[in-house]
Coordinates of C-alpha atoms and ligand atoms in Angstrom, one line a residue:
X1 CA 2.2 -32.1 -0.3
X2 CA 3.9 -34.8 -2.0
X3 CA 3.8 -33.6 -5.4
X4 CA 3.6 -30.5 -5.2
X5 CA 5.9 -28.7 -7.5
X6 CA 5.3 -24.6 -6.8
X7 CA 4.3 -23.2 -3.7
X8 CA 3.9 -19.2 -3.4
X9 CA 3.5 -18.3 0.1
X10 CA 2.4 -14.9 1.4
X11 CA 3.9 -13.6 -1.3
X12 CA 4.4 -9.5 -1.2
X13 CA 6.0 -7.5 -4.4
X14 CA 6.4 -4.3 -4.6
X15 CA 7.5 -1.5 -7.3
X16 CA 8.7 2.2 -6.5
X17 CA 6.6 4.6 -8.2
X18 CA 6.4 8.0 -8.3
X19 CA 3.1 8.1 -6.7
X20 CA 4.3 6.2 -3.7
X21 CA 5.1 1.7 -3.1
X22 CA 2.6 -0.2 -5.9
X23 CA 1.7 -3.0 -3.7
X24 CA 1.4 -5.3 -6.8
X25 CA 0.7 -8.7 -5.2
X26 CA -0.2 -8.5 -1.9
X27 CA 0.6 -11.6 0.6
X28 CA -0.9 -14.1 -2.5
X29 CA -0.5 -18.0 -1.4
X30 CA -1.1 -20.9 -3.7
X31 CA 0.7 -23.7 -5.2
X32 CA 0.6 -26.0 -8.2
X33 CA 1.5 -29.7 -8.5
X34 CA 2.9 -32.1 -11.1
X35 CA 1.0 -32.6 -13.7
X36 CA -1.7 -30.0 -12.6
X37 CA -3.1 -26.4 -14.8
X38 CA -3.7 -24.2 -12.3
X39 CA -5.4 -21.1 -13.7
X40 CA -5.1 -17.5 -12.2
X41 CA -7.7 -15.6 -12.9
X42 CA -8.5 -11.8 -12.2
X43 CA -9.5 -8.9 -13.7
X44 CA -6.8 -6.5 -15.0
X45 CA -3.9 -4.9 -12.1
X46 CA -5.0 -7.4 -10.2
X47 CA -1.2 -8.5 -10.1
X48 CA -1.3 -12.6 -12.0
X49 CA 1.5 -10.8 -14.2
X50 CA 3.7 -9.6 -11.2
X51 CA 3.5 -13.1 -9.7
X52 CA 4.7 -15.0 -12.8
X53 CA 7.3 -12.4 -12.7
X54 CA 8.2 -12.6 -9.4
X55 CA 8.2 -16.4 -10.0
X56 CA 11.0 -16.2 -12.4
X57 CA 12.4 -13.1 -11.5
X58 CA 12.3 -12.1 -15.2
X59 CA 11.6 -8.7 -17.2
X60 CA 11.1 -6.5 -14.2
X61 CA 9.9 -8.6 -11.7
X62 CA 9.8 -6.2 -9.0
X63 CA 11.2 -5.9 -4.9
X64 CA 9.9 -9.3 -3.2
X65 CA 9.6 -7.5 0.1
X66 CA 8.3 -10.8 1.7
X67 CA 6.9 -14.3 1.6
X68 CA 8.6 -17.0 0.2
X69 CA 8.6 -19.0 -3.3
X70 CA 9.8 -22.6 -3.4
X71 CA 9.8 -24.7 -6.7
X72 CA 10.5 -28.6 -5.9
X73 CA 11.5 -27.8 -2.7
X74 CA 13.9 -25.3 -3.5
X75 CA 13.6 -21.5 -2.0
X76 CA 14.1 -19.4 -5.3
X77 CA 13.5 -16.6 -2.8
X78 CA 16.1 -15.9 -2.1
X79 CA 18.3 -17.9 -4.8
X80 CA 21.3 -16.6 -6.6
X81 CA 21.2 -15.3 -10.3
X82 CA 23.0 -18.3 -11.4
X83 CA 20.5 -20.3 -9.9
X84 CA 18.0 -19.1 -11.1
X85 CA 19.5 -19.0 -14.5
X86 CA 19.7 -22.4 -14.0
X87 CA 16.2 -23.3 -13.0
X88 CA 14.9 -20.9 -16.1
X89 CA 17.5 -22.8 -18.5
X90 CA 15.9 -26.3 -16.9
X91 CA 12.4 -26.0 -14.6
X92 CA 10.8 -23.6 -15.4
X93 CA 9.6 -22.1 -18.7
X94 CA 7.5 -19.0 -19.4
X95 CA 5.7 -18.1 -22.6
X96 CA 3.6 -14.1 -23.2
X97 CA 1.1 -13.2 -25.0
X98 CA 2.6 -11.4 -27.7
X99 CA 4.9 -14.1 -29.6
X100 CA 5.6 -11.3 -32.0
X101 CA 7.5 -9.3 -29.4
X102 CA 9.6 -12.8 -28.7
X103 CA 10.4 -14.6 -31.5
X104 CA 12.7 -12.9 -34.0
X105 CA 11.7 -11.6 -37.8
X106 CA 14.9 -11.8 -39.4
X107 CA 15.5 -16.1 -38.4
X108 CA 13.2 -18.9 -39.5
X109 CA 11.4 -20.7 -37.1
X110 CA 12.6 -23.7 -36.8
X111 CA 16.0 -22.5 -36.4
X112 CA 14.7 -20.4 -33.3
X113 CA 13.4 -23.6 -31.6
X114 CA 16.9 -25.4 -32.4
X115 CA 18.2 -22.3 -30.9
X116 CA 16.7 -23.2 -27.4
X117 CA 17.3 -26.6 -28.0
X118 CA 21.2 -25.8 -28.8
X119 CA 20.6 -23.8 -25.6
X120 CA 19.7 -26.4 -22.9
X121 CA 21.6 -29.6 -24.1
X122 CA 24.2 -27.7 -25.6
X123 CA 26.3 -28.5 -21.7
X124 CA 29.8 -27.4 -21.1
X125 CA 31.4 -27.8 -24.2
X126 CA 28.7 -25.8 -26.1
X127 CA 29.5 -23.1 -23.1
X128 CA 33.4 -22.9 -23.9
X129 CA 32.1 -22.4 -28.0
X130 CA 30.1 -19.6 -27.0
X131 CA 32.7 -18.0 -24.9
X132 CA 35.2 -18.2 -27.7
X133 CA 32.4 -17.0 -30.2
X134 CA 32.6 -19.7 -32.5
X135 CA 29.1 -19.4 -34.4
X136 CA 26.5 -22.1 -34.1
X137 CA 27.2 -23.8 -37.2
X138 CA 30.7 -24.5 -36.7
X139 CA 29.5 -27.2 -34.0
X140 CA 27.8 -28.8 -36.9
X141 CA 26.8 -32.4 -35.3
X142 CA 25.5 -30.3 -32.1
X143 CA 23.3 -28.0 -35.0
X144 CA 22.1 -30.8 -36.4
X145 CA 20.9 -32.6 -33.5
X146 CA 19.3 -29.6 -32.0
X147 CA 17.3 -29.1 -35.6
X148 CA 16.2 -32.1 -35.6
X149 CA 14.6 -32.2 -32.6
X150 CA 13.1 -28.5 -33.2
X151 CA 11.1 -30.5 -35.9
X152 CA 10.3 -33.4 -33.2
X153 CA 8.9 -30.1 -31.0
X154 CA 6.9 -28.3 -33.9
X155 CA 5.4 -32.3 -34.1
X156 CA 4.7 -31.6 -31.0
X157 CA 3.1 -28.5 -30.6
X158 CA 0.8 -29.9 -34.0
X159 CA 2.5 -27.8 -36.5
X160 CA 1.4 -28.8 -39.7
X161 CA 4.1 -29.6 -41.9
X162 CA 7.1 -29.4 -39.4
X163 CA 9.9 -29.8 -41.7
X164 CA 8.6 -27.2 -44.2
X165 CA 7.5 -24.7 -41.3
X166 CA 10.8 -25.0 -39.9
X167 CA 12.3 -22.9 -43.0
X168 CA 9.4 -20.1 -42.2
X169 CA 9.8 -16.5 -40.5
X170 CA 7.4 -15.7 -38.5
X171 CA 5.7 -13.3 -40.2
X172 CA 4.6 -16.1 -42.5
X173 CA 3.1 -18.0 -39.5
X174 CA -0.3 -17.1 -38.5
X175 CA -0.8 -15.9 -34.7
X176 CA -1.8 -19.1 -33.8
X177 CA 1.0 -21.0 -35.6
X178 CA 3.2 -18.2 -34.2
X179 CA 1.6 -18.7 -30.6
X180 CA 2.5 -22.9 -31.2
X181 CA 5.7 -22.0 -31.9
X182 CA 6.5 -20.4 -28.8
X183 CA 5.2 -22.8 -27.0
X184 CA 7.7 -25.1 -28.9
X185 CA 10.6 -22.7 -28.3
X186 CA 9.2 -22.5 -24.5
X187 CA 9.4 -27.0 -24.6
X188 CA 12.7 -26.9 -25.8
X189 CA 14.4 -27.3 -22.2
X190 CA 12.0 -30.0 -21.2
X191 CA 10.5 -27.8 -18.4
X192 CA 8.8 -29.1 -15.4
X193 CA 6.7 -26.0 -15.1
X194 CA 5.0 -23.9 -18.0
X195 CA 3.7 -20.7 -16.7
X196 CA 1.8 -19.3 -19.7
X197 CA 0.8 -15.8 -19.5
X198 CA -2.8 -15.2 -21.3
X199 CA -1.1 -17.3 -24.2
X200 CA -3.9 -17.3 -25.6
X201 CA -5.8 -13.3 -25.7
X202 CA -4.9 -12.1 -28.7
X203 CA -6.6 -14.9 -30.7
X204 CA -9.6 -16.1 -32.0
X205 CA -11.9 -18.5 -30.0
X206 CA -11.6 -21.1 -32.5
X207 CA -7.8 -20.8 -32.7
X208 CA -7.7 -20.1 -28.9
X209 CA -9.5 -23.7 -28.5
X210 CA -7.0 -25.2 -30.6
X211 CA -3.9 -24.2 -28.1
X212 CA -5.2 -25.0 -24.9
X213 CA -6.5 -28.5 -25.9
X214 CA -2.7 -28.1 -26.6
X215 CA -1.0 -27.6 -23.3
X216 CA -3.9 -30.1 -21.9
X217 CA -2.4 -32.6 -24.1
X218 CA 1.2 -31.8 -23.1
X219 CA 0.8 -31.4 -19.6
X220 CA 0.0 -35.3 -19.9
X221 CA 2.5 -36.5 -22.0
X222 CA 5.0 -34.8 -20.0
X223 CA 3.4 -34.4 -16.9
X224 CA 4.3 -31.1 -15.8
X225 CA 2.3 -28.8 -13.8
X226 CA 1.4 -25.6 -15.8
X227 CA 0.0 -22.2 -13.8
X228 CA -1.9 -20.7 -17.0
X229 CA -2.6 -16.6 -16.3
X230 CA -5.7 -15.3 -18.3
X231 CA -8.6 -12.7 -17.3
X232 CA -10.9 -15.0 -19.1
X233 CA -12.6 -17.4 -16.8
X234 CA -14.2 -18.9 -19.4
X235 CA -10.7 -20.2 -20.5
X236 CA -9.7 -21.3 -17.3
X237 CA -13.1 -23.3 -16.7
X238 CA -12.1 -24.8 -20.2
X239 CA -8.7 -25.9 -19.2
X240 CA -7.9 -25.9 -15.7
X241 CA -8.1 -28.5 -12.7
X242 CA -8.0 -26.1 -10.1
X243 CA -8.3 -21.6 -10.0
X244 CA -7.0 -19.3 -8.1
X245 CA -9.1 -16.0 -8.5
X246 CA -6.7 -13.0 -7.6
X247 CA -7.9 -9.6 -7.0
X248 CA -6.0 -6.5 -5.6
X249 CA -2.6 -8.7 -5.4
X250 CA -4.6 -11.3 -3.2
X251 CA -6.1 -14.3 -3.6
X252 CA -10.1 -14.2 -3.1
X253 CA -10.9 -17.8 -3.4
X254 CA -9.3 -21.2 -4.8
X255 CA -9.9 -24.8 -5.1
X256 CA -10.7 -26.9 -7.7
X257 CA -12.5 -25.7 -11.2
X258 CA -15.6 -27.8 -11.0
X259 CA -16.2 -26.4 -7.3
X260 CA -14.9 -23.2 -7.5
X261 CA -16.8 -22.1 -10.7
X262 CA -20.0 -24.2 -10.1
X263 CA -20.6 -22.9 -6.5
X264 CA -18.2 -20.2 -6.0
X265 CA -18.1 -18.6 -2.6
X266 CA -16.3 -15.4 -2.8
X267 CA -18.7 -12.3 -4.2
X268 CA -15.7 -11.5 -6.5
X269 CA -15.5 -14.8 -8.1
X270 CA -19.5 -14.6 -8.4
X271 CA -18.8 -11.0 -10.0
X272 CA -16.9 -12.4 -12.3
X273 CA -18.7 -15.8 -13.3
X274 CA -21.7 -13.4 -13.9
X275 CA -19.7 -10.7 -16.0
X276 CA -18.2 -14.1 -18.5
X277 CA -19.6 -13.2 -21.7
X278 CA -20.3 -17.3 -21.9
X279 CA -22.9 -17.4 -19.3
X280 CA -24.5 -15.1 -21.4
X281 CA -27.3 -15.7 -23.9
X282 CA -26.8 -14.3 -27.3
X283 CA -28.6 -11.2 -27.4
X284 CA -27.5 -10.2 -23.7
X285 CA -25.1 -7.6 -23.2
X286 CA -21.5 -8.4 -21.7
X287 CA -22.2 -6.3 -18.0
X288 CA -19.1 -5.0 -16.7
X289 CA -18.3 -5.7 -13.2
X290 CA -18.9 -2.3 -11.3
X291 CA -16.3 0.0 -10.0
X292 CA -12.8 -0.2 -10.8
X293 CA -9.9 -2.4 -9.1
X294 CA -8.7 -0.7 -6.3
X295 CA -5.3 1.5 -6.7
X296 CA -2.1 -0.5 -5.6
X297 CA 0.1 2.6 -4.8
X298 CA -0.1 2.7 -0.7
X299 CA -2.2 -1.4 -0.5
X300 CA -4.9 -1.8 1.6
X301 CA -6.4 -2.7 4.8
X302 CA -8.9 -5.4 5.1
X303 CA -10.3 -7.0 1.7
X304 CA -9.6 -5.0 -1.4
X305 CA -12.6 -6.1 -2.9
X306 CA -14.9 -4.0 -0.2
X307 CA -15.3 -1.3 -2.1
X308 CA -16.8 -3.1 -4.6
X309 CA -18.6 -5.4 -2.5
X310 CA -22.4 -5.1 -1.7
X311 CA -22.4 -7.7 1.5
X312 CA -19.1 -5.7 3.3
X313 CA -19.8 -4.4 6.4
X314 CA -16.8 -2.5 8.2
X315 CA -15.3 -5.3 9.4
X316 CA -14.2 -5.9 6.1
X317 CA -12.5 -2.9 6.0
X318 CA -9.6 -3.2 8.5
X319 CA -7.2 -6.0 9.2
X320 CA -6.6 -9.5 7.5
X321 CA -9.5 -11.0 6.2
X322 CA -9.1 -14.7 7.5
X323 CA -8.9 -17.6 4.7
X324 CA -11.6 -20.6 5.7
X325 CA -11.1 -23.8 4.0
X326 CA -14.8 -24.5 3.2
X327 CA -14.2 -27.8 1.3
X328 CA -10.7 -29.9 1.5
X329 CA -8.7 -27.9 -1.1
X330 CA -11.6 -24.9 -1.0
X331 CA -10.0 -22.0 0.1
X332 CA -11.9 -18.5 0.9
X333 CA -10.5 -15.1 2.0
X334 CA -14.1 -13.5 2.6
X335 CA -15.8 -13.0 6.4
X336 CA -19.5 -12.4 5.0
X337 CA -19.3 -15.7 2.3
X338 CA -22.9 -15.9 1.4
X339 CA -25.1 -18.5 3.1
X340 CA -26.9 -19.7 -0.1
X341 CA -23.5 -20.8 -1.9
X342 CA -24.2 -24.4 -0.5
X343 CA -21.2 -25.1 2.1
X344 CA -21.1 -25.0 5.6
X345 CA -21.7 -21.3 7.2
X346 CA -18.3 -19.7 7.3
X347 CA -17.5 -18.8 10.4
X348 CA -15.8 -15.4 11.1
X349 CA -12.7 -14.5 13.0
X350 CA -14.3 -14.0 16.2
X351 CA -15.6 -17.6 16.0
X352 CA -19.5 -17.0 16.3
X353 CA -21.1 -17.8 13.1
X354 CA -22.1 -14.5 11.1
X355 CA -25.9 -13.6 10.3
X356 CA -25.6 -12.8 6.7
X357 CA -28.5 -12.0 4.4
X358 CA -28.6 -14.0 1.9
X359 CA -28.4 -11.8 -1.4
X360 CA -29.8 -13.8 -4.6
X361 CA -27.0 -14.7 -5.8
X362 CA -25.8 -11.2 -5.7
X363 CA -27.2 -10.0 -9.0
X364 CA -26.0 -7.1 -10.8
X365 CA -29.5 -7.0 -12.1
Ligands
ATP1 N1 7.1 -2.0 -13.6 C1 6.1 -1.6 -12.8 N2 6.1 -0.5 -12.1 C2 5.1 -0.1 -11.3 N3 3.9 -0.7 -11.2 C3 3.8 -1.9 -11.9 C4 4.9 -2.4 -12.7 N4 4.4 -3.6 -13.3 C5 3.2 -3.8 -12.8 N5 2.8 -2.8 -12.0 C6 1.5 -2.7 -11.3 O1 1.3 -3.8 -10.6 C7 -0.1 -4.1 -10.6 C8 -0.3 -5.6 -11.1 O2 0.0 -5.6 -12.4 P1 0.0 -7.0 -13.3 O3 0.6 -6.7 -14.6 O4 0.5 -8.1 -12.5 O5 -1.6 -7.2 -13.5 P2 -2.3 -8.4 -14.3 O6 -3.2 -9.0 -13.4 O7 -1.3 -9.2 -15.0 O8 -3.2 -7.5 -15.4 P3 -3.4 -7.7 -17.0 O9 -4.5 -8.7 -17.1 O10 -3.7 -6.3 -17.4 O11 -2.1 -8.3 -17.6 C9 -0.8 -3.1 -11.4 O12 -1.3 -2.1 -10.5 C10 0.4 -2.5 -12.2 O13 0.1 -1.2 -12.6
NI2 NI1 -0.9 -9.6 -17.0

């Protein structure tokens, strides 16, 4: 695709453990384009975290035993450290959850953003300061500069105040502000891909609102594609153009949020619509999806939602569960995809349409 900016093919990570291989993402495939939010979405373990790590190859990312990641048509699979340095320091930028854990208590704010600025446009010469040791603010025209445009970014990110804030520690920022400010500090190299990882958890809805009206308004003015990770599908329905719903290091079912979410076609991605505390009335209680994610150590055969799944049959149990594109862009790893989910009868692996009952809607009720 033309503009497509990340593409994760058949990805497969993997950790050593002492209980045996953690088969964290599993052969996951999907891709994101310019100027597109792509949200992965997935219960907890389900492995969004891995991929974003594997993506970057940051903060234990993990073996990539196979599969292949390109970013604007570059392989970063298999791409040198000071490459990927290099696509970190310019492409690509990540921001957590926890902006307490990133940004520094003992510097004010503003001078951490100028910091990242100072960082990317500081170029060769900047390089040969550092490698002497010459502190920051010897370079004064180069500090000045970058502070300046730390202010422009705070602006940005709708900091109240910017100039003032810039002088702040963090601990005098609340957890959105603090959360804004990453983001900021995350802008400073003028990425063409954000990958946010549930940026937004740890705060309040209102707040939480606030943000991701946020990185909708900067993925416009600066057209990058963003991949935003968050167990909340209520975020993602919020925020995103298209899903990818991962479970057990795979992906279920993908395609664009107004489909995907309105007439989803995998049981797990109905499990989890039904489980969003906001398709619930007020005085209904949040049901918790049954079961727990399957283990990782050792993967699995067949789907790794089967256990779980109240339409599998054995065949879901063994081998690769083949991926049907129901609608242009409407992906589904599932052989028993319900009948009453409105597309066209999914036809299985052997080619003869299946008989599936029809369950309502698969109710946990
Ligand atoms: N360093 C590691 N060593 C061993 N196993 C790991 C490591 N990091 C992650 N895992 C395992 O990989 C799997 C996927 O984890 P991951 O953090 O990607 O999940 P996640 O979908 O991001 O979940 P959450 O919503 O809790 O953040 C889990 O089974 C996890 O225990
Ligand atoms: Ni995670």
């Amino acid at each position: 695709m033309m503009n497509e900016l990340l593409r994760v093919e058949d990805l497969h990570t993997h950790f050593d453990s002492d209980q045996g291989t953690v088969h964290a993402v599993d052969g996951a495939s999907f891709g994101v384009n310019r100027g597109e939010i792509v949200g992965l979405v997935g219960e907890s373990g389900c492995g969004k975290s891995v991929t974003a790590r594997s993506i970057i190859r940051l903060e234990d990312p993990g073996r990539i035993v196979s599969g292949r990641i390109s970013f604007d048509g570059r392989d970063l699979t298999r791409a040198d450290e000071a490459t990927l340095r290099r696509v970190r320091g310019e492409d690509i930028s990540i921001v957590f959850q926890d902006p307490h854990e990133t940004l520094n208590p003992v510097f004010p704010i503003g001078d951490q953003i100028a910091e990242s600025v100072r960082i990317h446009d500081g170029g060769s010469s900047q390089g040969l300061l550092d490698f002497l040791g010459v502190p920051p603010f010897r370079n004064r025209t180069a500090w000045n500069r970058a502070e300046d445009r730390a202010v422009e970014l705070m602006e940005q990110v709708a900091i109240p105040d910017p100039n003032g804030s810039a002088a702040e520690y963090p601990h005098e920022f609340s957890g959105g502000m603090r959360q804004r400010a990453m983001l900021a500090v995350a802008l400073a190299s003028d990425p063409n891909l954000l990958i946010a990882d549930e940026p937004t958890t740890a705060l309040d809805t209102t707040t939480q609102a606030g943000i991701l009206r946020q990185i909708w308004t900067l993925r416009d003015q600066r057209d990058m594609g963003v991949l935003l990770i968050s167990h909340d599908i209520g975020v993602v329905a919020q925020t995103c153009d298209r899903v990818v719903v991962m479970y057990g290091g795979q992906v279920m079912e993908s395609g664009p949020v107004d489909e995907v979410l309105t007439a989803p076609k995998h049981p797990y991605t109905r499990a989890l619509l039904e489980c969003s505390p906001r398709n619930l009335g007020r005085d209904e209680r949040v049901s918790t999806l049954e079961g727990s994610p399957p283990d990782a150590v050792g993967g699995h055969d067949g789907c790794p939602f089967a256990d779980r799944c109240r339409l599998a049959t054995s065949d879901c149990r063994s081998g690769d569960i083949p991926v049907v594109e129901s609608d242009p862009g409407h992906r589904v790893a599932c052989i028993e995809t319900p009948a009453d989910s409105r597309g066209t009868p999914t036809v299985a692996a052997s080619g003869q349409p299946r008989n599936v009952v029809a369950p309502d809607g698969g109710d946990e009720k």
